[in-house]
CSV table of C-alpha atoms in Angstrom, one decimal:
chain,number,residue,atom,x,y,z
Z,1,UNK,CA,-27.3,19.9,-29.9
Z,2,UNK,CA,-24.2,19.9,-31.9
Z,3,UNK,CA,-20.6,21.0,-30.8
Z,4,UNK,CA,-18.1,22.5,-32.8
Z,5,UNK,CA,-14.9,21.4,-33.1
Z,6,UNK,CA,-15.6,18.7,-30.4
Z,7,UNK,CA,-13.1,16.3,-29.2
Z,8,UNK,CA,-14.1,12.7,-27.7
Z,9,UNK,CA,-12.3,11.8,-25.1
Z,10,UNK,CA,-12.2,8.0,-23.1
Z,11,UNK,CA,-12.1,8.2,-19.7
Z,12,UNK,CA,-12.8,5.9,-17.2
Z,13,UNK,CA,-15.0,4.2,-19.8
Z,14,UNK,CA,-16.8,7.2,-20.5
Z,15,UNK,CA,-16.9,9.7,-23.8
Z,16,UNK,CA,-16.1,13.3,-22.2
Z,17,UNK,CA,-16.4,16.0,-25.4
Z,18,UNK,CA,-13.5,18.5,-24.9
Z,19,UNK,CA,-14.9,21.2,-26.8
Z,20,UNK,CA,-13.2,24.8,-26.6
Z,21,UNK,CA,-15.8,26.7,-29.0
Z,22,UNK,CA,-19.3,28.2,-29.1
Z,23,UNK,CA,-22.3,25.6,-28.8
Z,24,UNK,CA,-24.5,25.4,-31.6
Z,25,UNK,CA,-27.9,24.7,-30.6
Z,26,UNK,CA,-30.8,24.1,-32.7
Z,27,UNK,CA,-33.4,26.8,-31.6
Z,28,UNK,CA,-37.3,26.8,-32.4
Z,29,UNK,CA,-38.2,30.5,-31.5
Z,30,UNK,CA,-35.7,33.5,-30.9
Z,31,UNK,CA,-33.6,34.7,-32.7
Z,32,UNK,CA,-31.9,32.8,-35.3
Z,33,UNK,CA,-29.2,32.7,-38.4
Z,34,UNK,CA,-29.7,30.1,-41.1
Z,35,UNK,CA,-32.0,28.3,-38.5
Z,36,UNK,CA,-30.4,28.2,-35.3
Z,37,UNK,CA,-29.4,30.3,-32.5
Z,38,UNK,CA,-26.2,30.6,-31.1
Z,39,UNK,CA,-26.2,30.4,-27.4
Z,40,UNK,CA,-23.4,31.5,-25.3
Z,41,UNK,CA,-22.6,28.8,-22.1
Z,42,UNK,CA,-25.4,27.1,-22.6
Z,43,UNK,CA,-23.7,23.7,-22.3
Z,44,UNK,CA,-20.9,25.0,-20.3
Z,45,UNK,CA,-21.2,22.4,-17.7
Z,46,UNK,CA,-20.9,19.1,-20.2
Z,47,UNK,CA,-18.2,20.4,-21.6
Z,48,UNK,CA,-15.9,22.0,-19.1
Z,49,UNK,CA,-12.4,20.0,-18.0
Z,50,UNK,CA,-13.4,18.4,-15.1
Z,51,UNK,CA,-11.1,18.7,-11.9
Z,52,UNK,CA,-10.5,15.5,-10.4
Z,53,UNK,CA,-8.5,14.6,-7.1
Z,54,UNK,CA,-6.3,11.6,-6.8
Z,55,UNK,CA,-7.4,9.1,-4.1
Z,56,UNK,CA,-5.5,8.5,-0.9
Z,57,UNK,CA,-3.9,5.6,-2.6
Z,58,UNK,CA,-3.9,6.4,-6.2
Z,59,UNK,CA,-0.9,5.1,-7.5
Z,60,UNK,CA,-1.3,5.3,-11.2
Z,61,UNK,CA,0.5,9.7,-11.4
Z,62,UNK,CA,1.7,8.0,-15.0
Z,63,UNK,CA,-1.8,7.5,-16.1
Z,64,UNK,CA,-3.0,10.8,-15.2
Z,65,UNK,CA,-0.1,12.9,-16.5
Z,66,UNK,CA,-0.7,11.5,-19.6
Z,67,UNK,CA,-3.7,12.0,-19.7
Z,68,UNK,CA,-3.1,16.1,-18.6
Z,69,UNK,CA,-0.2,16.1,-21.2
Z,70,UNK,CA,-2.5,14.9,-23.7
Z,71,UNK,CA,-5.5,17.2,-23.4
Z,72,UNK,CA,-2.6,20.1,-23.1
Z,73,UNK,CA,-1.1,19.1,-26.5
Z,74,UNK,CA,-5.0,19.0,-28.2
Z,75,UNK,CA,-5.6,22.4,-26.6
Z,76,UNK,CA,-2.5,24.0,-27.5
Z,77,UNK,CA,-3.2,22.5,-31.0
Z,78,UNK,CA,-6.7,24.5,-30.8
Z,79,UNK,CA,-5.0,27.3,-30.0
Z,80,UNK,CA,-1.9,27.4,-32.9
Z,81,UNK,CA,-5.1,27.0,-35.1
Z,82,UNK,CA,-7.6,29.8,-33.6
Z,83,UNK,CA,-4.4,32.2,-34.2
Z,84,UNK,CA,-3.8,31.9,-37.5
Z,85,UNK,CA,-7.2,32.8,-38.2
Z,86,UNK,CA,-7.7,35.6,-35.4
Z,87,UNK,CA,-9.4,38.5,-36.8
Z,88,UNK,CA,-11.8,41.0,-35.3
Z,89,UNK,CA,-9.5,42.0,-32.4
Z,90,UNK,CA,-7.0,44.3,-32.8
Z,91,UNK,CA,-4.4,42.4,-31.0
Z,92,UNK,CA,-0.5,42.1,-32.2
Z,93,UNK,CA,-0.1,38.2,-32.1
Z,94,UNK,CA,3.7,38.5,-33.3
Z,95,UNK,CA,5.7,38.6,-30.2
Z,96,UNK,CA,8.4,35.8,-28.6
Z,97,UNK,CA,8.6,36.0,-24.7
Z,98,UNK,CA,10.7,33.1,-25.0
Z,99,UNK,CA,13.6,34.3,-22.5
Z,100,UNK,CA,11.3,35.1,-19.9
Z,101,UNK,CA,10.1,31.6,-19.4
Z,102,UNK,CA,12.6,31.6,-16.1
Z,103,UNK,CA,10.2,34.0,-14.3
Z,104,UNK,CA,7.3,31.7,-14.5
Z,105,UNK,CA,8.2,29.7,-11.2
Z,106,UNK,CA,7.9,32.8,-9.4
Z,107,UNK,CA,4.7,34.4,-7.9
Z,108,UNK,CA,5.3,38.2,-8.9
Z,109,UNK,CA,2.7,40.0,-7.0
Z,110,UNK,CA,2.5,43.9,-7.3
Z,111,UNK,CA,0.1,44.6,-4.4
Z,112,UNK,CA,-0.2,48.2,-3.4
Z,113,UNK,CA,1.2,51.1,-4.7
Z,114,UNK,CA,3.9,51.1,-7.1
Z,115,UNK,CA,6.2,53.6,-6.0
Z,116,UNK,CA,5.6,52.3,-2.3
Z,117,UNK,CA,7.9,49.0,-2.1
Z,118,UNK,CA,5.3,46.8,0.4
Z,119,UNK,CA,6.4,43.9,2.5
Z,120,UNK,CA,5.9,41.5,0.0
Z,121,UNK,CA,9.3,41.2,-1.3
Z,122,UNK,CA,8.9,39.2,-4.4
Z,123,UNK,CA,7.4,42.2,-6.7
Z,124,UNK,CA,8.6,43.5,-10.4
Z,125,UNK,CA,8.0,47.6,-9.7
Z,126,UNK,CA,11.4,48.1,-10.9
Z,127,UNK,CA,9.9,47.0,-14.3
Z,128,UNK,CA,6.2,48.6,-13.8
Z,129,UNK,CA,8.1,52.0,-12.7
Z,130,UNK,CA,9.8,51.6,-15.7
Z,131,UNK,CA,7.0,50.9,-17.8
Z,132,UNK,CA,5.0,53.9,-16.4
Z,133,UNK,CA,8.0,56.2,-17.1
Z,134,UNK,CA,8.2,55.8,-21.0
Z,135,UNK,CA,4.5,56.5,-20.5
Z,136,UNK,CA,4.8,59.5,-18.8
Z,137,UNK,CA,7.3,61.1,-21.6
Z,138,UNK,CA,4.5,59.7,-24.6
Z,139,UNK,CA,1.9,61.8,-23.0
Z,140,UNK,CA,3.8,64.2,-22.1
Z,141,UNK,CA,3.7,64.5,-18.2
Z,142,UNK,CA,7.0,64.9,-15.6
Z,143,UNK,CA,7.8,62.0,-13.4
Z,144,UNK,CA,6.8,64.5,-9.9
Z,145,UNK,CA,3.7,65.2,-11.7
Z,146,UNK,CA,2.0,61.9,-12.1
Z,147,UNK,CA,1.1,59.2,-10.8
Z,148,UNK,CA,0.3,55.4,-12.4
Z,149,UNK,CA,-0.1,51.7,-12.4
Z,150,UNK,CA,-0.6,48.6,-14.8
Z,151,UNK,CA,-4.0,47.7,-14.7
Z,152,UNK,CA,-5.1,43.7,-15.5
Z,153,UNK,CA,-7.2,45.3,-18.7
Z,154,UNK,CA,-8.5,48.5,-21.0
Z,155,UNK,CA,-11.8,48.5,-18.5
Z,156,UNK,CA,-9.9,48.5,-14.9
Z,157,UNK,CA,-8.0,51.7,-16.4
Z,158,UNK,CA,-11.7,53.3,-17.1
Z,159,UNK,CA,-13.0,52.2,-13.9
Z,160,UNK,CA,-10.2,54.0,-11.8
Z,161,UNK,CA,-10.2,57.0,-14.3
Z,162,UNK,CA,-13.4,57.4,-13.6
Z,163,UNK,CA,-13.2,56.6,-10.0
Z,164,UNK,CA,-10.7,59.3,-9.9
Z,165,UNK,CA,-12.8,62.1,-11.5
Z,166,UNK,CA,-15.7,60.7,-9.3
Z,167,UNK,CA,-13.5,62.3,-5.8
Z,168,UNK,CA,-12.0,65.0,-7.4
Z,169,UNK,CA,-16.3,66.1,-8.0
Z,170,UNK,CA,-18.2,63.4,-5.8
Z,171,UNK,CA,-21.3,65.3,-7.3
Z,172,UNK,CA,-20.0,65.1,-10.9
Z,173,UNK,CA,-22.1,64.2,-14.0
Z,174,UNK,CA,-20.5,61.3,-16.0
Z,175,UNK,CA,-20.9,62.1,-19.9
Z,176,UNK,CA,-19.8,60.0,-22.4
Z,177,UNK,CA,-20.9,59.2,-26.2
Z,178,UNK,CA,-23.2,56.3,-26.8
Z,179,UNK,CA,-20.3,54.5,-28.9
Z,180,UNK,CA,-18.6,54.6,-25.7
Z,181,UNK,CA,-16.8,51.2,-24.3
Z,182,UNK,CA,-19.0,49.4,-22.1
Z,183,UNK,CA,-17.1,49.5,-19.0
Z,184,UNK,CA,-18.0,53.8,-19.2
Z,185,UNK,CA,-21.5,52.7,-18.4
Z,186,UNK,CA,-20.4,49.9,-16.0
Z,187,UNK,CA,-17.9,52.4,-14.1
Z,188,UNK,CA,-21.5,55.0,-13.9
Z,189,UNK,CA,-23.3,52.0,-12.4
Z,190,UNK,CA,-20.7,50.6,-9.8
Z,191,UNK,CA,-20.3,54.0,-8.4
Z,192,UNK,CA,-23.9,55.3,-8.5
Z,193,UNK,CA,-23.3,58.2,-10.8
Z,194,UNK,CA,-25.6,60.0,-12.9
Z,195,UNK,CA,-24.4,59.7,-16.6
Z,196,UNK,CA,-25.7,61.2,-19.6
Z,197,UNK,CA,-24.9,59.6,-22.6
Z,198,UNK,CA,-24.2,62.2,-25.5
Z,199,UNK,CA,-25.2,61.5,-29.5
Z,200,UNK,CA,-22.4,60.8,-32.2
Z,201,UNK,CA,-21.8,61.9,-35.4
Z,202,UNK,CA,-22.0,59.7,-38.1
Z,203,UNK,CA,-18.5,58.6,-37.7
Z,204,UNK,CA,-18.9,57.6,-34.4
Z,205,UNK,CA,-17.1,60.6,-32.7
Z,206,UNK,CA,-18.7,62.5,-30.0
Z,207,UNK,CA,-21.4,64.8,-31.2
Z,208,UNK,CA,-20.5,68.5,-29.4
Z,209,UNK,CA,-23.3,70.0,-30.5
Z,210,UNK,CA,-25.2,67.4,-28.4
Z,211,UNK,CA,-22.6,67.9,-25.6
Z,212,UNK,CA,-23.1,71.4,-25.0
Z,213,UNK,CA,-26.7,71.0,-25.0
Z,214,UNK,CA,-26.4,68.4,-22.1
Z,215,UNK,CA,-23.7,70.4,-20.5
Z,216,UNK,CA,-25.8,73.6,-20.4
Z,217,UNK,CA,-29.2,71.3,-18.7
Z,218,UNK,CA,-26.8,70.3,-15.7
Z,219,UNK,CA,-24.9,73.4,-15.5
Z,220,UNK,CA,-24.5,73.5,-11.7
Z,221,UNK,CA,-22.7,70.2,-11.5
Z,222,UNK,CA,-19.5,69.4,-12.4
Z,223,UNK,CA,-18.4,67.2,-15.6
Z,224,UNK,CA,-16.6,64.4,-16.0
Z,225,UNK,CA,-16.2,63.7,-19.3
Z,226,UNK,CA,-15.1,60.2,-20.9
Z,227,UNK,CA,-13.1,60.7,-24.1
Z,228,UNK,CA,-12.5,58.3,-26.4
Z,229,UNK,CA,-9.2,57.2,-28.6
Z,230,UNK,CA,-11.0,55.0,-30.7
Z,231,UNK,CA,-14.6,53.7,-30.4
Z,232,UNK,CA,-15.1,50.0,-30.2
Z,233,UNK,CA,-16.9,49.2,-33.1
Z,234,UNK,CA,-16.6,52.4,-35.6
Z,235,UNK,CA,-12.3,53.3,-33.8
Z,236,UNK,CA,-14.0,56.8,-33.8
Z,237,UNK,CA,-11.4,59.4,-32.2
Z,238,UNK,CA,-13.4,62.2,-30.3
Z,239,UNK,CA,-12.1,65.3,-30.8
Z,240,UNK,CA,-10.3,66.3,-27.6
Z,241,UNK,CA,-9.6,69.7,-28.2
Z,242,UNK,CA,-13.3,70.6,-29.4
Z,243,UNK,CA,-14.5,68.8,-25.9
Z,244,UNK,CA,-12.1,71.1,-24.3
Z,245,UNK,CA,-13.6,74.3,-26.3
Z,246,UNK,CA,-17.2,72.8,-25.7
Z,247,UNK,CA,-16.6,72.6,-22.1
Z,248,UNK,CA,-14.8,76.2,-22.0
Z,249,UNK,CA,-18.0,78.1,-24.1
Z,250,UNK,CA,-20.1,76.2,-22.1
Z,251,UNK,CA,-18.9,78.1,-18.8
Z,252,UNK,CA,-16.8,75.0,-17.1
Z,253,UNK,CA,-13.3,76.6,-15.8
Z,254,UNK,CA,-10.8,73.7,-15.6
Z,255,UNK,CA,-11.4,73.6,-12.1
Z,256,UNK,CA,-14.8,72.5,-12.7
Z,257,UNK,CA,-14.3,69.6,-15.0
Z,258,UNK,CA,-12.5,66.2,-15.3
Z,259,UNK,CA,-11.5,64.5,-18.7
Z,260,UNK,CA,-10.6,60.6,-18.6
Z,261,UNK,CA,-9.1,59.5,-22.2
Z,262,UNK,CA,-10.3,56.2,-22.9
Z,263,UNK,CA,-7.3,55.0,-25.0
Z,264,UNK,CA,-8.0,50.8,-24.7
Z,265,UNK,CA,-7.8,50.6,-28.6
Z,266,UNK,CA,-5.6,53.8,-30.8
Z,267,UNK,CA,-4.1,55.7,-27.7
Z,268,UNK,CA,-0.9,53.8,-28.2
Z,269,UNK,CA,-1.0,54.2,-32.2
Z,270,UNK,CA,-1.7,57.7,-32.2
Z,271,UNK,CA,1.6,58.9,-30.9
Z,272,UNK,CA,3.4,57.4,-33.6
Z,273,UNK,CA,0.6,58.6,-36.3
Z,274,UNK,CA,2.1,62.3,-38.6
Z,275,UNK,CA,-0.8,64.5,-38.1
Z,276,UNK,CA,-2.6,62.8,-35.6
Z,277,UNK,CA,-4.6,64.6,-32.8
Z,278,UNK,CA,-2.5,64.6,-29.8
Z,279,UNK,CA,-3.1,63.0,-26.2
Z,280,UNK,CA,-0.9,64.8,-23.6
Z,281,UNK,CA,-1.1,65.8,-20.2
Z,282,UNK,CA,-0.3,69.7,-21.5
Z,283,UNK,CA,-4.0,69.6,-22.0
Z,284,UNK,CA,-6.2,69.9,-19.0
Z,285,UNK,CA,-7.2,66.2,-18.9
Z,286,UNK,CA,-6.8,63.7,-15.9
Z,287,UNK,CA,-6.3,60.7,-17.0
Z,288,UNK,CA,-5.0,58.5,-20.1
Z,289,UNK,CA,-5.6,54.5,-19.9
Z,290,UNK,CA,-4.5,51.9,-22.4
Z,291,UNK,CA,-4.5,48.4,-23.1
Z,292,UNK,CA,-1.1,46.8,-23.0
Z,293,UNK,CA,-2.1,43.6,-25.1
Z,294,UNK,CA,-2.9,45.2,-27.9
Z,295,UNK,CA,-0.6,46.7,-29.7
Z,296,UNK,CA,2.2,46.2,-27.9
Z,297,UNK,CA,1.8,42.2,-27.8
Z,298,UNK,CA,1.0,40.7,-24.5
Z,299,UNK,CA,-0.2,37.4,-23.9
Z,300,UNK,CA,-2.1,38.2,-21.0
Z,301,UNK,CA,-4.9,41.0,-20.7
Z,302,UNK,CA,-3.1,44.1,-19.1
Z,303,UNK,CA,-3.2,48.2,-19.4
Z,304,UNK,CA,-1.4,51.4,-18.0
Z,305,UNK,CA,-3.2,53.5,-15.7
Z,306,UNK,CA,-2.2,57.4,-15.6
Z,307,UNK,CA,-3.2,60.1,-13.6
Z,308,UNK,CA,-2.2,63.4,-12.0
Z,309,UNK,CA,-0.3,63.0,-8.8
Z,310,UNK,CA,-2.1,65.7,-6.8
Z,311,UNK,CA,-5.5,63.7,-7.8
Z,312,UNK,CA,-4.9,60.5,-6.2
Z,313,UNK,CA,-4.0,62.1,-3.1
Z,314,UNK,CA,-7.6,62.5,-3.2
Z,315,UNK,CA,-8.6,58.7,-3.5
Z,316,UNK,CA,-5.4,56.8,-1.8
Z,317,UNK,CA,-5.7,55.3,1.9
Z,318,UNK,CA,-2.4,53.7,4.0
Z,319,UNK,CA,-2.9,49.7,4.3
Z,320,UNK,CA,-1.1,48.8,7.6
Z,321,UNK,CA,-0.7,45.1,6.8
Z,322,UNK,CA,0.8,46.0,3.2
Z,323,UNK,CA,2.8,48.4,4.6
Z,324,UNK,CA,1.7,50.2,1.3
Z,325,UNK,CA,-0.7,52.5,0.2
Z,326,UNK,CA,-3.9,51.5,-1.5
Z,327,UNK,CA,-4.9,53.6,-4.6
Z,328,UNK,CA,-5.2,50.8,-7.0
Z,329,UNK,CA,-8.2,49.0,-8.2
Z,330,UNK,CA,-7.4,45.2,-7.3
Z,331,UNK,CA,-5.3,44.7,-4.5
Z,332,UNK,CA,-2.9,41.9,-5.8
Z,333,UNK,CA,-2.0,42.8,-9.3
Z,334,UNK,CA,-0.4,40.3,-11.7
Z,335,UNK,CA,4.0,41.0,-11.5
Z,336,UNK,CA,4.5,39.1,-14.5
Z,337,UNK,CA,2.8,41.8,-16.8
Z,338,UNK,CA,5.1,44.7,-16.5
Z,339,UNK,CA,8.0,42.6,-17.6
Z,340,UNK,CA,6.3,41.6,-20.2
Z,341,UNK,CA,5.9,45.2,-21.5
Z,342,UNK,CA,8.8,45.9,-20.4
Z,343,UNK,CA,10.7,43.4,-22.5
Z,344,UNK,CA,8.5,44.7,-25.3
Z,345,UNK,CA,7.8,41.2,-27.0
């Protein structure tokens, strides 16, 4: 077995290996490259950090801040090197959050609604209101007329799109492309949903020739449709309006269909593109979601969430304790992130 980028470590007369990469491991049978496999946490346990608690008389804090400070410094060291040669994920590595180091003392806890101030007083909704207004003007879409929150990730903002179409049409069929993001399928699975998964061109864009077909074998049930701004693999962009023209010759009324526009990787790019297609809430869609540490430059995973207001009437409840409404997700949601995208990096 060998590790990459492993660190020895002495500690209590013992060599630890710090290692914060894959493991190589040497593999007779399976599947291989150049002779070996690569196998995700198969040594996760030898070399994790391992938590250790002072004893009831351990006197020697010097020795073990050292220590901490020590595998910090290596790690951050790891990390100044990993970035310079970060490729494969479109995310925007050039910000400075410098000025809001003050904030970190503070646990900023959104719980609840966003618009509903809850009983836990040290919040950032100022900022996340904020946040969710500048998105409501991109896509188009008046302040009375939505509703929204910052998500901890591109796939929570699928899962409660989808969540969302799944009320508004609890016997709705789910249809996405194959090329769709995994979390599509994940959100069919959680909540039980029959999904049929439609073909794509060669481009990676939904195939609507293939969509109709499907739409026309489940024509008594309602669709919910998962559109998406960019593909994982291929950044396909389905085209929205032919969706909406599929859906229309194919005899579903806008009362009978809901469209969630998976925008994790181009929906804040497209925008800002001359000639783009357009995402906005003039359409008849239900729901946009993005990531927020993407393009904007985050450096923790976050997203926006938003919706039609007189859609998650249909999936909120009142939480007595939280003096709050529930309509989110997660119930605590990180504080720290809307300032972040607020500040703008």
């Amino acid at each position: 077995m060998e590790a990459v980028d492993a660190v020895p470590v002495h500690l209590n007369g013992k060599v630890a290996i710090e290692d914060f990469d894959l493991t190589v491991v040497e593999a007779e049978s399976g599947d291989k490259q150049n002779g070996r496999e690569i196998v995700l946490g198969r040594n996760v346990h030898t070399t994790c950090l391992e938590v250790t608690e002072p004893e009831a008389n351990d006197e020697s804090t010097g020795d073990k801040e050292a220590y901490m400070a020590s595998v910090l410094a290596r790690y951050r060291k790891n990390l100044m090197e990993r970035t310079k040669h970060h490729l494969g994920y479109p995310y925007n590595l050039d910000f400075d959050y410098g000025a809001l180091g003050q904030l970190q003392h503070f646990s900023i806890n959104n719980l609840g609604d966003p618009f509903i101030e809850s009983n836990y007083g040290v919040h950032s909704r100022q900022f996340e209101v904020g946040v969710l207004d500048w998105f409501a003007r991109l896509w188009e879409i008046e302040k009375s007329e939505y509703w929204g929150y910052i998500t901890n990730c591109g796939t929570e903002g699928n899962l409660h799109g989808i969540l969302v179409g799944r009320e508004v049409f609890p016997d709705g069929i789910l249809y996405a492309s194959r090329e769709s993001h995994y979390s599509v399928f994940k959100a069919a699975r959680m909540y039980r949903m029959g999904c049929v998964k439609v073909d794509c061109l060669v481009s990676g864009e939904i195939n609507c020739a293939d969509f109709k077909v499907k739409l026309l074998a489940n024509k008594d049930k309602p669709a919910i449709i998962n559109v998406n701004i960019g593909t994982t693999v291929k950044g396909a962009v389905d085209d929205l309006d032919l969706v909406i023209q599929t859906l229309e010759e194919s005899g579903f009324s806008q009362d009978r269909f809901y469209i969630h526009c998976d925008g994790a990787l181009f929906g804040l790019m497209m925008p800002f593109v001359k000639r783009a297609p357009k995402v906005t809430f003039k359409k008849p869609i239900g729901s946009v979601s993005v990531s927020g540490h993407k393009f904007v430059g985050c450096p923790m995973p976050c997203g926006v969430q938003i919706t039609r207001m007189e859609h998650i009437n249909v999936l909120s409840s009142n939480v007595e304790y939280l003096a709050s409404r529930d309509a989110t997700i997660m119930g605590s949601r990180n504080g720290h992130a809307p300032i972040f995208l607020w500040s703008g990096g």
